[in-house]
Short mmCIF file of C-alpha atoms (C1' of nucleotides) in Angstrom, two decimals:
data_model
loop_
_atom_site.label_atom_id
_atom_site.label_comp_id
_atom_site.label_asym_id
_atom_site.label_seq_id
_atom_site.Cartn_x
_atom_site.Cartn_y
_atom_site.Cartn_z
CA MET A 1 -2.31 -177.66 -173.11
CA ASN A 2 -0.43 -174.74 -174.63
CA LYS A 3 2.35 -176.83 -176.05
CA GLN A 4 3.89 -176.61 -179.47
CA SER A 5 6.68 -178.65 -180.97
CA ILE A 6 9.06 -176.58 -183.08
CA LYS A 7 12.58 -177.69 -183.85
CA VAL A 8 14.81 -175.00 -182.47
CA ALA A 9 18.47 -174.25 -181.91
CA CYS A 10 20.41 -172.03 -179.53
CA SER A 11 23.14 -171.49 -182.10
CA ASN A 12 21.07 -169.08 -184.12
CA CYS A 13 19.01 -167.54 -181.31
CA ASN A 14 19.38 -163.81 -180.81
CA LEU A 15 18.96 -164.20 -177.06
CA ARG A 16 21.83 -166.65 -176.78
CA GLU A 17 24.19 -164.28 -175.06
CA LEU A 18 21.61 -163.63 -172.37
CA CYS A 19 20.86 -167.20 -171.41
CA MET A 20 23.80 -169.25 -172.68
CA PRO A 21 27.57 -169.17 -172.25
CA VAL A 22 29.52 -167.15 -174.80
CA GLY A 23 32.67 -167.93 -176.73
CA LEU A 24 31.95 -171.56 -177.44
CA SER A 25 33.66 -173.60 -180.11
CA ASP A 26 31.57 -174.79 -183.05
CA HIS A 27 31.78 -178.26 -181.61
CA ASP A 28 30.35 -177.19 -178.27
CA LEU A 29 27.69 -175.08 -179.96
CA THR A 30 26.52 -178.14 -181.82
CA LYS A 31 26.14 -180.01 -178.57
CA LEU A 32 24.27 -177.09 -177.05
CA ASP A 33 21.70 -177.34 -179.80
CA GLU A 34 20.54 -180.58 -178.25
CA LEU A 35 19.64 -178.71 -175.10
CA VAL A 36 16.31 -177.25 -176.09
CA ALA A 37 13.74 -179.95 -176.68
CA THR A 38 10.93 -177.73 -177.85
CA ARG A 39 9.48 -174.30 -177.48
CA ARG A 40 6.25 -173.73 -175.70
CA LYS A 41 3.81 -170.85 -175.86
CA VAL A 42 2.17 -169.69 -172.67
CA LYS A 43 -0.89 -167.48 -172.88
CA ARG A 44 -1.23 -164.51 -170.58
CA GLY A 45 -2.73 -165.53 -167.28
CA THR A 46 -1.87 -169.21 -167.63
CA ASN A 47 0.74 -171.16 -165.74
CA LEU A 48 3.98 -172.48 -167.11
CA PHE A 49 4.14 -174.76 -164.10
CA ASN A 50 2.42 -175.09 -160.74
CA ASN A 51 3.46 -175.74 -157.20
CA GLY A 52 3.55 -179.53 -156.89
CA ASP A 53 4.14 -180.26 -160.57
CA LYS A 54 6.79 -182.83 -161.33
CA PHE A 55 10.06 -181.14 -162.21
CA THR A 56 11.45 -182.08 -165.59
CA SER A 57 12.85 -179.00 -167.24
CA LEU A 58 14.23 -175.53 -166.88
CA TYR A 59 12.72 -172.86 -169.07
CA ALA A 60 14.48 -170.05 -170.87
CA ILE A 61 12.13 -167.17 -171.58
CA ARG A 62 12.20 -166.14 -175.22
CA THR A 63 9.43 -163.60 -175.15
CA GLY A 64 6.96 -162.40 -172.57
CA PHE A 65 7.00 -161.74 -168.89
CA PHE A 66 6.43 -164.04 -165.92
CA LYS A 67 5.94 -163.90 -162.20
CA THR A 68 6.78 -166.68 -159.79
CA ALA A 69 4.73 -166.92 -156.62
CA LEU A 70 4.22 -169.04 -153.54
CA ALA A 71 0.70 -169.69 -152.36
CA THR A 72 0.32 -171.45 -149.03
CA GLU A 73 -2.75 -173.37 -147.92
CA ASP A 74 -3.54 -170.83 -145.25
CA GLY A 75 -3.95 -168.09 -147.80
CA ARG A 76 -0.58 -166.38 -147.69
CA ASP A 77 0.73 -165.34 -151.03
CA GLN A 78 4.15 -164.11 -152.04
CA VAL A 79 5.46 -163.10 -155.41
CA THR A 80 9.08 -164.26 -155.40
CA GLY A 81 10.17 -162.70 -158.65
CA PHE A 82 9.40 -161.24 -162.07
CA GLN A 83 11.19 -162.75 -165.04
CA MET A 84 11.75 -161.48 -168.57
CA ALA A 85 13.37 -162.56 -171.83
CA GLY A 86 16.68 -164.37 -171.46
CA GLU A 87 16.05 -165.38 -167.87
CA ILE A 88 15.73 -168.94 -166.63
CA ILE A 89 12.90 -170.25 -164.49
CA GLY A 90 12.27 -173.52 -162.77
CA LEU A 91 15.38 -173.78 -160.59
CA ASP A 92 13.21 -174.28 -157.50
CA GLY A 93 12.18 -177.70 -158.77
CA ILE A 94 15.59 -179.34 -158.81
CA VAL A 95 15.95 -180.13 -155.14
CA ASN A 96 12.82 -182.21 -154.61
CA ASP A 97 11.91 -183.18 -158.16
CA HIS A 98 8.79 -181.09 -158.04
CA HIS A 99 8.12 -177.41 -158.26
CA THR A 100 7.51 -175.41 -155.11
CA CYS A 101 6.06 -172.31 -156.70
CA ASP A 102 3.83 -171.24 -159.55
CA ALA A 103 5.12 -169.58 -162.72
CA ILE A 104 2.48 -167.46 -164.37
CA ALA A 105 2.71 -165.55 -167.65
CA LEU A 106 1.81 -161.87 -167.23
CA GLU A 107 1.72 -161.47 -170.99
CA ASP A 108 1.68 -163.94 -173.85
CA ALA A 109 5.01 -165.68 -173.72
CA GLU A 110 7.20 -168.26 -175.31
CA VAL A 111 9.80 -170.36 -173.54
CA CYS A 112 12.49 -172.83 -174.55
CA VAL A 113 12.00 -176.13 -172.76
CA MET A 114 15.32 -177.57 -171.57
CA PRO A 115 14.94 -181.04 -170.04
CA PHE A 116 17.08 -181.07 -166.94
CA ASP A 117 18.54 -184.53 -167.47
CA ARG A 118 19.78 -183.30 -170.81
CA ILE A 119 21.28 -180.20 -169.16
CA GLU A 120 23.15 -182.41 -166.73
CA GLU A 121 24.30 -184.71 -169.49
CA ILE A 122 25.65 -181.96 -171.72
CA SER A 123 27.14 -180.17 -168.70
CA ARG A 124 29.42 -183.13 -168.16
CA GLU A 125 30.84 -182.70 -171.63
CA VAL A 126 30.73 -178.97 -172.17
CA THR A 127 32.56 -177.33 -169.29
CA ALA A 128 31.29 -173.89 -170.25
CA LEU A 129 27.72 -175.05 -169.83
CA GLN A 130 28.49 -176.60 -166.47
CA THR A 131 29.96 -173.35 -165.23
CA HIS A 132 27.08 -171.45 -166.74
CA VAL A 133 24.47 -173.49 -164.92
CA HIS A 134 26.30 -172.95 -161.66
CA LYS A 135 26.45 -169.22 -162.27
CA ILE A 136 22.77 -169.01 -163.09
CA MET A 137 21.87 -170.68 -159.83
CA SER A 138 24.33 -168.59 -157.86
CA ARG A 139 22.97 -165.44 -159.50
CA GLU A 140 19.50 -166.38 -158.35
CA ILE A 141 20.77 -166.87 -154.80
CA VAL A 142 22.46 -163.47 -154.86
CA ARG A 143 19.34 -161.85 -156.30
CA GLU A 144 17.29 -163.28 -153.48
CA HIS A 145 19.79 -161.95 -150.95
CA GLY A 146 19.05 -158.55 -152.39
CA VAL A 147 15.32 -159.09 -151.99
CA MET A 148 15.87 -160.13 -148.40
CA LEU A 149 17.76 -156.89 -147.80
CA LEU A 150 14.91 -154.99 -149.37
CA LEU A 151 12.19 -156.77 -147.41
CA GLY A 152 14.13 -156.80 -144.19
CA SER A 153 15.47 -153.29 -143.99
CA MET A 154 13.85 -150.85 -146.40
CA ARG A 155 10.90 -148.53 -145.99
CA ALA A 156 8.07 -148.47 -148.55
CA GLU A 157 9.50 -145.65 -150.68
CA GLU A 158 12.90 -147.27 -150.74
CA ARG A 159 11.44 -150.61 -151.79
CA VAL A 160 9.46 -149.11 -154.64
CA ALA A 161 12.48 -147.10 -155.78
CA ALA A 162 14.69 -150.20 -155.74
CA PHE A 163 12.03 -152.14 -157.62
CA LEU A 164 11.74 -149.56 -160.39
CA LEU A 165 15.49 -149.19 -160.78
CA ASN A 166 15.97 -152.92 -160.98
CA LEU A 167 13.24 -153.33 -163.55
CA VAL A 168 14.40 -150.52 -165.79
CA GLN A 169 17.99 -151.68 -165.58
CA ARG A 170 17.07 -155.16 -166.74
CA LEU A 171 14.93 -153.77 -169.53
CA HIS A 172 17.75 -151.48 -170.60
CA ALA A 173 20.08 -154.48 -170.82
CA ARG A 174 17.60 -155.83 -173.36
CA GLY A 175 17.65 -152.73 -175.50
CA PHE A 176 14.72 -150.86 -174.02
CA SER A 177 14.65 -147.34 -172.64
CA GLN A 178 16.49 -146.37 -169.48
CA SER A 179 13.64 -144.22 -168.34
CA GLU A 180 10.39 -145.55 -169.76
CA LEU A 181 8.76 -148.81 -168.94
CA VAL A 182 5.45 -150.61 -168.98
CA LEU A 183 4.55 -152.45 -165.83
CA ARG A 184 3.31 -155.87 -166.78
CA MET A 185 2.01 -156.58 -163.29
CA THR A 186 -0.72 -155.11 -161.10
CA ARG A 187 -0.13 -152.92 -158.06
CA GLU A 188 -1.14 -155.89 -155.99
CA GLU A 189 1.56 -158.07 -157.52
CA ILE A 190 4.15 -155.37 -157.02
CA GLY A 191 2.99 -155.06 -153.45
CA SER A 192 3.21 -158.78 -152.86
CA TYR A 193 6.76 -158.83 -154.18
CA LEU A 194 7.74 -155.85 -152.04
CA GLY A 195 5.94 -156.89 -148.88
CA LEU A 196 3.49 -154.00 -149.15
CA LYS A 197 -0.23 -153.60 -149.71
CA LEU A 198 -1.42 -152.44 -153.09
CA GLU A 199 -2.64 -149.18 -151.61
CA THR A 200 0.83 -148.42 -150.31
CA VAL A 201 2.32 -149.05 -153.75
CA SER A 202 -0.25 -146.75 -155.31
CA ARG A 203 0.34 -144.04 -152.73
CA THR A 204 4.09 -144.29 -153.18
CA PHE A 205 3.74 -143.87 -156.93
CA SER A 206 1.56 -140.82 -156.31
CA LYS A 207 4.15 -139.39 -153.95
CA PHE A 208 6.91 -139.87 -156.53
CA VAL A 209 4.72 -138.11 -159.09
CA GLU A 210 4.16 -135.16 -156.76
CA GLU A 211 7.88 -134.90 -156.22
CA GLY A 212 8.54 -134.97 -159.95
CA ILE A 213 10.53 -138.18 -159.75
CA VAL A 214 8.32 -140.19 -162.11
CA GLU A 215 5.33 -139.85 -164.40
CA VAL A 216 2.69 -142.51 -164.06
CA LYS A 217 -0.14 -143.17 -166.46
CA GLN A 218 -1.65 -146.45 -165.40
CA ARG A 219 1.00 -149.04 -166.18
CA HIS A 220 3.10 -146.70 -168.25
CA LEU A 221 5.84 -145.22 -166.19
CA ARG A 222 8.57 -142.74 -166.97
CA ILE A 223 11.45 -142.06 -164.65
CA LEU A 224 12.29 -138.34 -164.59
CA ASN A 225 14.93 -138.40 -161.89
CA THR A 226 16.90 -141.61 -161.65
CA GLN A 227 19.29 -140.11 -159.13
CA ALA A 228 16.47 -139.37 -156.71
CA LEU A 229 15.45 -143.02 -156.81
CA GLN A 230 19.06 -144.06 -156.40
CA ASN A 231 19.44 -141.79 -153.39
CA LEU A 232 16.38 -143.29 -151.78
CA VAL A 233 17.79 -146.78 -152.20
CA ASN A 234 21.17 -145.65 -150.92
CA ASN A 235 19.69 -143.96 -147.91
CA GLN A 236 21.07 -140.58 -148.89
CA ALA A 237 19.89 -136.99 -148.82
CA SER A 238 18.01 -136.01 -151.95
CA CYS A 239 19.79 -134.56 -154.93
CA SER A 240 18.18 -132.12 -157.35
CA ASN A 241 19.24 -133.82 -160.53
CA GLY A 242 20.98 -136.77 -162.02
CA MET B 1 45.19 -166.68 -140.45
CA ASN B 2 43.14 -169.41 -138.87
CA LYS B 3 44.16 -172.08 -141.32
CA GLN B 4 45.24 -175.59 -140.61
CA SER B 5 46.28 -178.29 -143.01
CA ILE B 6 44.96 -181.69 -142.05
CA LYS B 7 44.59 -184.51 -144.53
CA VAL B 8 40.93 -185.38 -144.49
CA ALA B 9 38.47 -187.62 -146.26
CA CYS B 10 34.71 -187.56 -146.76
CA SER B 11 34.57 -191.33 -146.89
CA ASN B 12 34.98 -191.67 -143.15
CA CYS B 13 33.26 -188.48 -142.06
CA ASN B 14 30.25 -188.89 -139.82
CA LEU B 15 28.56 -185.89 -141.43
CA ARG B 16 28.81 -187.33 -144.91
CA GLU B 17 25.14 -188.07 -145.26
CA LEU B 18 24.34 -184.46 -144.46
CA CYS B 19 26.58 -182.79 -146.99
CA MET B 20 27.40 -185.43 -149.57
CA PRO B 21 25.42 -187.74 -151.83
CA VAL B 22 24.58 -191.18 -150.45
CA GLY B 23 24.79 -194.62 -151.99
CA LEU B 24 28.05 -194.14 -153.86
CA SER B 25 30.20 -196.94 -155.17
CA ASP B 26 33.64 -197.41 -153.61
CA HIS B 27 35.12 -196.05 -156.78
CA ASP B 28 33.13 -192.84 -156.60
CA LEU B 29 33.80 -192.49 -152.91
CA THR B 30 37.51 -192.57 -153.62
CA LYS B 31 37.11 -189.73 -156.09
CA LEU B 32 35.07 -187.79 -153.59
CA ASP B 33 37.94 -187.91 -151.17
CA GLU B 34 39.84 -185.56 -153.45
CA LEU B 35 37.16 -182.97 -152.91
CA VAL B 36 38.20 -181.56 -149.57
CA ALA B 37 41.55 -179.83 -149.78
CA THR B 38 41.94 -179.00 -146.11
CA ARG B 39 40.01 -178.20 -143.02
CA ARG B 40 40.05 -174.78 -141.51
CA LYS B 41 39.25 -173.62 -138.01
CA VAL B 42 37.34 -170.38 -137.58
CA LYS B 43 37.30 -168.74 -134.18
CA ARG B 44 34.10 -167.28 -132.84
CA GLY B 45 33.57 -163.76 -134.07
CA THR B 46 35.92 -164.07 -137.03
CA ASN B 47 35.02 -164.27 -140.67
CA LEU B 48 35.29 -167.31 -142.90
CA PHE B 49 35.07 -164.96 -145.87
CA ASN B 50 34.13 -161.35 -146.49
CA ASN B 51 32.13 -159.47 -149.04
CA GLY B 52 34.50 -158.80 -151.92
CA ASP B 53 36.84 -161.71 -151.23
CA LYS B 54 37.87 -163.72 -154.23
CA PHE B 55 35.76 -166.84 -154.54
CA THR B 56 37.71 -170.07 -154.60
CA SER B 57 35.89 -172.64 -152.51
CA LEU B 58 32.69 -173.82 -151.00
CA TYR B 59 32.77 -174.69 -147.34
CA ALA B 60 31.07 -177.57 -145.58
CA ILE B 61 30.54 -176.86 -141.92
CA ARG B 62 31.88 -179.63 -139.72
CA THR B 63 31.31 -178.02 -136.35
CA GLY B 64 30.13 -174.65 -135.16
CA PHE B 65 27.56 -172.14 -136.26
CA PHE B 66 27.69 -169.33 -138.80
CA LYS B 67 25.70 -166.39 -139.95
CA THR B 68 25.87 -164.87 -143.42
CA ALA B 69 25.14 -161.18 -143.73
CA LEU B 70 25.05 -158.34 -146.22
CA ALA B 71 26.39 -154.98 -145.16
CA THR B 72 25.86 -152.11 -147.56
CA GLU B 73 27.93 -148.92 -147.62
CA ASP B 74 24.99 -146.85 -146.48
CA GLY B 75 24.71 -148.75 -143.25
CA ARG B 76 22.00 -151.25 -144.00
CA ASP B 77 22.60 -154.67 -142.64
CA GLN B 78 20.82 -157.91 -143.32
CA VAL B 79 21.48 -161.36 -141.94
CA THR B 80 20.66 -163.69 -144.83
CA GLY B 81 20.95 -166.97 -142.99
CA PHE B 82 22.23 -169.05 -140.10
CA GLN B 83 24.18 -172.19 -140.95
CA MET B 84 25.07 -175.26 -138.92
CA ALA B 85 26.96 -178.54 -139.24
CA GLY B 86 26.53 -180.31 -142.56
CA GLU B 87 25.44 -177.20 -144.42
CA ILE B 88 27.33 -175.60 -147.28
CA ILE B 89 28.26 -171.93 -147.48
CA GLY B 90 29.84 -169.83 -150.16
CA LEU B 91 27.38 -170.38 -153.01
CA ASP B 92 26.93 -166.62 -153.41
CA GLY B 93 30.49 -166.34 -154.73
CA ILE B 94 30.11 -168.51 -157.83
CA VAL B 95 28.40 -166.03 -160.12
CA ASN B 96 30.93 -163.20 -160.02
CA ASP B 97 34.03 -164.95 -158.73
CA HIS B 98 33.91 -162.99 -155.52
CA HIS B 99 31.79 -163.22 -152.43
CA THR B 100 28.89 -160.83 -151.98
CA CYS B 101 28.30 -161.39 -148.28
CA ASP B 102 30.18 -162.03 -145.06
CA ALA B 103 30.25 -165.39 -143.31
CA ILE B 104 30.92 -165.02 -139.60
CA ALA B 105 31.36 -167.78 -137.03
CA LEU B 106 28.99 -167.37 -134.09
CA GLU B 107 30.89 -170.03 -132.19
CA ASP B 108 34.26 -171.69 -132.72
CA ALA B 109 33.90 -173.65 -135.90
CA GLU B 110 35.62 -175.94 -138.33
CA VAL B 111 34.91 -176.20 -142.05
CA CYS B 112 35.98 -178.43 -144.90
CA VAL B 113 37.45 -176.37 -147.71
CA MET B 114 36.28 -177.61 -151.11
CA PRO B 115 37.97 -175.78 -154.00
CA PHE B 116 35.26 -175.06 -156.52
CA ASP B 117 37.30 -175.96 -159.58
CA ARG B 118 37.81 -179.36 -158.01
CA ILE B 119 34.07 -179.65 -157.36
CA GLU B 120 33.37 -178.92 -161.02
CA GLU B 121 36.01 -181.37 -162.14
CA ILE B 122 34.79 -184.26 -160.04
CA SER B 123 31.16 -183.39 -160.87
CA ARG B 124 31.89 -184.18 -164.49
CA GLU B 125 32.93 -187.69 -163.56
CA VAL B 126 30.70 -188.53 -160.63
CA THR B 127 27.12 -187.96 -161.69
CA ALA B 128 25.87 -188.25 -158.15
CA LEU B 129 28.03 -185.31 -157.11
CA GLN B 130 26.83 -183.24 -160.05
CA THR B 131 23.22 -183.83 -159.09
CA HIS B 132 24.05 -183.18 -155.47
CA VAL B 133 25.60 -179.78 -156.19
CA HIS B 134 22.55 -178.82 -158.21
CA LYS B 135 20.26 -179.88 -155.40
CA ILE B 136 22.22 -177.94 -152.80
CA MET B 137 21.92 -174.77 -154.84
CA SER B 138 18.27 -175.37 -155.57
CA ARG B 139 17.63 -176.02 -151.88
CA GLU B 140 19.16 -172.68 -151.04
CA ILE B 141 16.92 -170.98 -153.59
CA VAL B 142 13.84 -172.66 -152.11
CA ARG B 143 14.94 -171.75 -148.58
CA GLU B 144 15.24 -168.13 -149.61
CA HIS B 145 11.76 -168.26 -151.14
CA GLY B 146 10.56 -169.25 -147.69
CA VAL B 147 12.37 -166.32 -146.13
CA MET B 148 10.79 -164.00 -148.67
CA LEU B 149 7.37 -165.34 -147.70
CA LEU B 150 8.21 -164.75 -144.08
CA LEU B 151 9.53 -161.23 -144.60
CA GLY B 152 6.85 -160.29 -147.06
CA SER B 153 3.71 -161.56 -145.42
CA MET B 154 4.12 -162.52 -141.77
CA ARG B 155 3.60 -160.51 -138.60
CA ALA B 156 6.27 -160.38 -135.91
CA GLU B 157 4.94 -163.28 -133.84
CA GLU B 158 4.57 -165.45 -136.89
CA ARG B 159 8.12 -164.70 -137.98
CA VAL B 160 9.58 -165.56 -134.61
CA ALA B 161 7.51 -168.75 -134.44
CA ALA B 162 8.66 -169.80 -137.90
CA PHE B 163 12.24 -169.03 -136.99
CA LEU B 164 12.17 -171.14 -133.85
CA LEU B 165 10.49 -174.06 -135.55
CA ASN B 166 12.96 -174.01 -138.39
CA LEU B 167 15.92 -173.88 -136.05
CA VAL B 168 14.74 -176.67 -133.79
CA GLN B 169 13.83 -178.84 -136.75
CA ARG B 170 17.31 -178.53 -138.21
CA LEU B 171 18.89 -179.22 -134.84
CA HIS B 172 16.66 -182.24 -134.38
CA ALA B 173 17.83 -183.60 -137.73
CA ARG B 174 21.32 -183.48 -136.23
CA GLY B 175 20.37 -185.47 -133.18
CA PHE B 176 19.53 -182.66 -130.79
CA SER B 177 16.36 -182.13 -128.84
CA GLN B 178 13.07 -181.32 -130.52
CA SER B 179 12.20 -178.84 -127.83
CA GLU B 180 15.37 -177.42 -126.34
CA LEU B 181 17.88 -175.23 -128.06
CA VAL B 182 20.62 -172.71 -127.44
CA LEU B 183 20.48 -169.60 -129.54
CA ARG B 184 23.95 -168.91 -130.86
CA MET B 185 23.01 -165.46 -132.06
CA THR B 186 21.93 -162.23 -130.38
CA ARG B 187 18.43 -160.80 -130.43
CA GLU B 188 19.73 -158.20 -132.82
CA GLU B 189 20.93 -160.86 -135.26
CA ILE B 190 17.62 -162.69 -135.04
CA GLY B 191 15.89 -159.39 -135.65
CA SER B 192 18.02 -158.60 -138.65
CA TYR B 193 17.24 -161.99 -140.16
CA LEU B 194 13.52 -161.57 -139.50
CA GLY B 195 13.24 -157.94 -140.52
CA LEU B 196 12.47 -156.85 -136.96
CA LYS B 197 14.17 -154.72 -134.33
CA LEU B 198 15.83 -156.47 -131.42
CA GLU B 199 13.27 -155.02 -129.02
CA THR B 200 10.48 -156.62 -131.01
CA VAL B 201 12.21 -159.99 -130.87
CA SER B 202 12.64 -159.65 -127.13
CA ARG B 203 9.03 -158.61 -126.62
CA THR B 204 7.81 -161.48 -128.74
CA PHE B 205 9.82 -163.97 -126.70
CA SER B 206 8.32 -162.45 -123.54
CA LYS B 207 4.84 -162.78 -124.98
CA PHE B 208 5.44 -166.44 -125.82
CA VAL B 209 6.66 -166.98 -122.27
CA GLU B 210 3.52 -165.35 -120.81
CA GLU B 211 1.39 -167.60 -122.98
CA GLY B 212 3.29 -170.69 -121.86
CA ILE B 213 4.52 -171.47 -125.35
CA VAL B 214 8.22 -171.33 -124.53
CA GLU B 215 10.62 -170.93 -121.64
CA VAL B 216 13.45 -168.47 -122.16
CA LYS B 217 16.54 -168.11 -120.02
CA GLN B 218 18.86 -165.83 -121.95
CA ARG B 219 19.89 -167.86 -124.96
CA HIS B 220 18.54 -171.12 -123.62
CA LEU B 221 15.13 -171.77 -124.99
CA ARG B 222 12.64 -174.57 -124.46
CA ILE B 223 9.57 -175.02 -126.58
CA LEU B 224 6.61 -176.09 -124.45
CA ASN B 225 3.92 -175.98 -127.12
CA THR B 226 5.13 -176.74 -130.60
CA GLN B 227 1.59 -176.81 -131.94
CA ALA B 228 0.95 -173.26 -130.82
CA LEU B 229 3.98 -172.11 -132.80
CA GLN B 230 2.86 -174.17 -135.76
CA ASN B 231 -0.59 -172.62 -135.62
CA LEU B 232 0.88 -169.15 -135.61
CA VAL B 233 2.90 -169.94 -138.73
CA ASN B 234 -0.12 -171.53 -140.39
CA ASN B 235 -2.36 -168.62 -139.58
CA GLN B 236 -4.75 -170.75 -137.56
CA ALA B 237 -6.74 -170.39 -134.38
CA SER B 238 -4.78 -171.45 -131.31
CA CYS B 239 -4.88 -175.02 -130.06
CA SER B 240 -4.47 -175.97 -126.44
CA ASN B 241 -1.95 -178.69 -126.90
CA GLY B 242 0.17 -180.56 -129.38
"C1'" DC C 1 -22.49 -150.48 -173.36
"C1'" DG C 2 -22.30 -152.79 -169.20
"C1'" DA C 3 -19.63 -155.75 -166.11
"C1'" DC C 4 -15.44 -156.44 -164.12
"C1'" DA C 5 -10.84 -155.73 -162.77
"C1'" DC C 6 -7.75 -152.35 -161.46
"C1'" DC C 7 -6.34 -148.07 -159.42
"C1'" DT C 8 -6.56 -143.90 -156.38
"C1'" DT C 9 -7.46 -141.43 -152.28
"C1'" DG C 10 -9.14 -140.51 -147.51
"C1'" DA C 11 -9.63 -141.52 -142.58
"C1'" DA C 12 -9.01 -144.41 -138.72
"C1'" DG C 13 -6.41 -147.91 -136.52
"C1'" DA C 14 -2.78 -151.38 -135.45
"C1'" DG C 15 1.71 -153.14 -135.29
"C1'" DG C 16 6.29 -152.22 -134.97
"C1'" DT C 17 9.89 -148.71 -134.15
"C1'" DT C 18 12.31 -145.38 -131.58
"C1'" DC C 19 14.10 -143.55 -127.53
"C1'" DA C 20 15.25 -144.26 -122.93
"C1'" DA C 21 16.48 -146.47 -118.67
"C1'" DG C 22 17.81 -150.15 -116.05
"C1'" DA C 23 18.90 -155.15 -115.26
"C1'" DA C 24 21.41 -159.24 -116.27
"C1'" DA C 25 25.15 -161.66 -118.19
"C1'" DT C 26 29.76 -161.86 -120.04
"C1'" DG C 27 34.48 -160.79 -120.49
"C1'" DT C 28 38.85 -158.46 -118.87
"C1'" DG C 29 42.55 -157.08 -116.17
"C1'" DG C 30 44.49 -156.55 -111.83
"C1'" DC D 1 38.93 -164.61 -107.89
"C1'" DC D 2 36.81 -160.30 -107.74
"C1'" DA D 3 35.72 -155.54 -109.52
"C1'" DC D 4 34.67 -153.10 -113.39
"C1'" DA D 5 33.58 -152.28 -118.20
"C1'" DT D 6 31.02 -153.89 -121.92
"C1'" DT D 7 27.69 -156.21 -124.22
"C1'" DT D 8 23.24 -158.04 -124.30
"C1'" DC D 9 18.58 -158.19 -122.93
"C1'" DT D 10 14.09 -156.45 -121.07
"C1'" DT D 11 10.47 -153.24 -120.50
"C1'" DG D 12 7.82 -148.82 -120.87
"C1'" DA D 13 5.93 -144.84 -123.42
"C1'" DA D 14 5.40 -142.01 -127.39
"C1'" DC D 15 5.47 -141.99 -132.14
"C1'" DC D 16 5.25 -143.22 -136.98
"C1'" DT D 17 4.67 -146.01 -140.92
"C1'" DC D 18 1.94 -148.92 -143.11
"C1'" DT D 19 -2.49 -151.34 -143.08
"C1'" DT D 20 -7.35 -151.65 -143.08
"C1'" DC D 21 -11.70 -150.27 -144.47
"C1'" DA D 22 -14.37 -147.67 -147.53
"C1'" DA D 23 -15.81 -145.18 -151.57
"C1'" DG D 24 -15.38 -143.60 -156.02
"C1'" DG D 25 -12.87 -143.29 -160.43
"C1'" DT D 26 -10.68 -145.23 -164.54
"C1'" DG D 27 -9.76 -148.55 -167.98
"C1'" DT D 28 -10.67 -152.78 -170.46
"C1'" DC D 29 -12.93 -156.58 -172.60
"C1'" DG D 30 -16.64 -159.28 -174.08
#
DNA sequence: CGACACCTTGAAGAGGTTCAAGAAATGTGG
DNA sequence: CCACATTTCTTGAACCTCTTCAAGGTGTCG
């Protein structure tokens, strides 16, 4: 078990504005500090939770990078998302009291464990938290709508372009570069998420390199022409620069 | 405007067990009756809400059949779901206070309008409602995971089979036949939902008919071999009967 | 340094799309 | 209530995108 008990508090966490409501009174902040039971470290390659596990808590990612994936008995496999610092995982477990997907750390990670009964309890008292929880769930629904659009109507190049833009945008919101990123996942995992085979992902990267849109060195990727990617996603004629 | 003001109550609604928590005390039930502000009729082909509309309420479908769809400026279009009696729509609007998809009635419909601020208010007092709202949102997230699996990893026949089974299962839960159904949507709308072209949907139906798995007469559909559909979805060798 | 996982690239093939034409159903107005 | 316009559905043929299969290269970790 990769569990550690450390007394922690949201009130002095530098990620608070990413995963918690802002503008709280001191009084409410104090209550919020009862939210996180413990922190838990998750080694790269190990699971935070598994399909079938009893649902008890939501997890706020402090550091590291996760994927969530469905694996069916008949061998189908689908990555349903990639999650990074400040994002919440575990929402799938609420409806049936057990998880319906796996959450796997793609690099050494640490999460804040938030027992869900405690979330519900504090939500009843702190309106801002109640609203926040609703927004987090709604955001996930909207995100998945976007993935459905991608999977249902985009060609391979468009999917990869949308994927890269989304990733770099989220990283930028966390203070990283707008143009450089390190892919924490394999081509196969990208492919699974995008409904493509790993070879197609690889070929698409190569094509983007040929066209001068990105530089790729293994998992290190630099975007040279954001606008070109944007145009692909927006179904528009190419544009020399942006 | 297709709006009508009728004083209504959940406590004597025959759909209550579909859209509301069960096993409430009389006291809680009374509070719940403040949830639905009005009912609203939506004519076939008209929108309950549009992308960009201010978000105010969730809607519980009383009668009729809806689709939700994304339409992007560049002409992409994606049906994100089909909804029937007892199901809740509008969850996409919570996160940004405006809707991010269209909800369109595929047949004359009636919905219960539940102002979201009222939902949040009553949720703070009636724990069962709080839990219920969380479960509804989580259920939607899990449903979308399933759609991602479908769009990301299934072939056309498998998608259509999964679609039919899902539809008939939900209808059956509402007291309709396990084998007969009327499709309220066009082939194009089915295709959009499944990430296929309408011709592919039509061809797949024809193939199922040839194989004796279903009967199709326009939008009237009868499933003759549920097991065959199940086997397709489960990636298994065909089975003569079930 | 060797084993293993991951990535790239090529060639052939399959599944789904596109384009096109016609049939069937539905709705509308006279 | 019927004729006509419109929408929806089916089917065929050619095409294209992505997949499959295969081989070799690169990077990483014990």
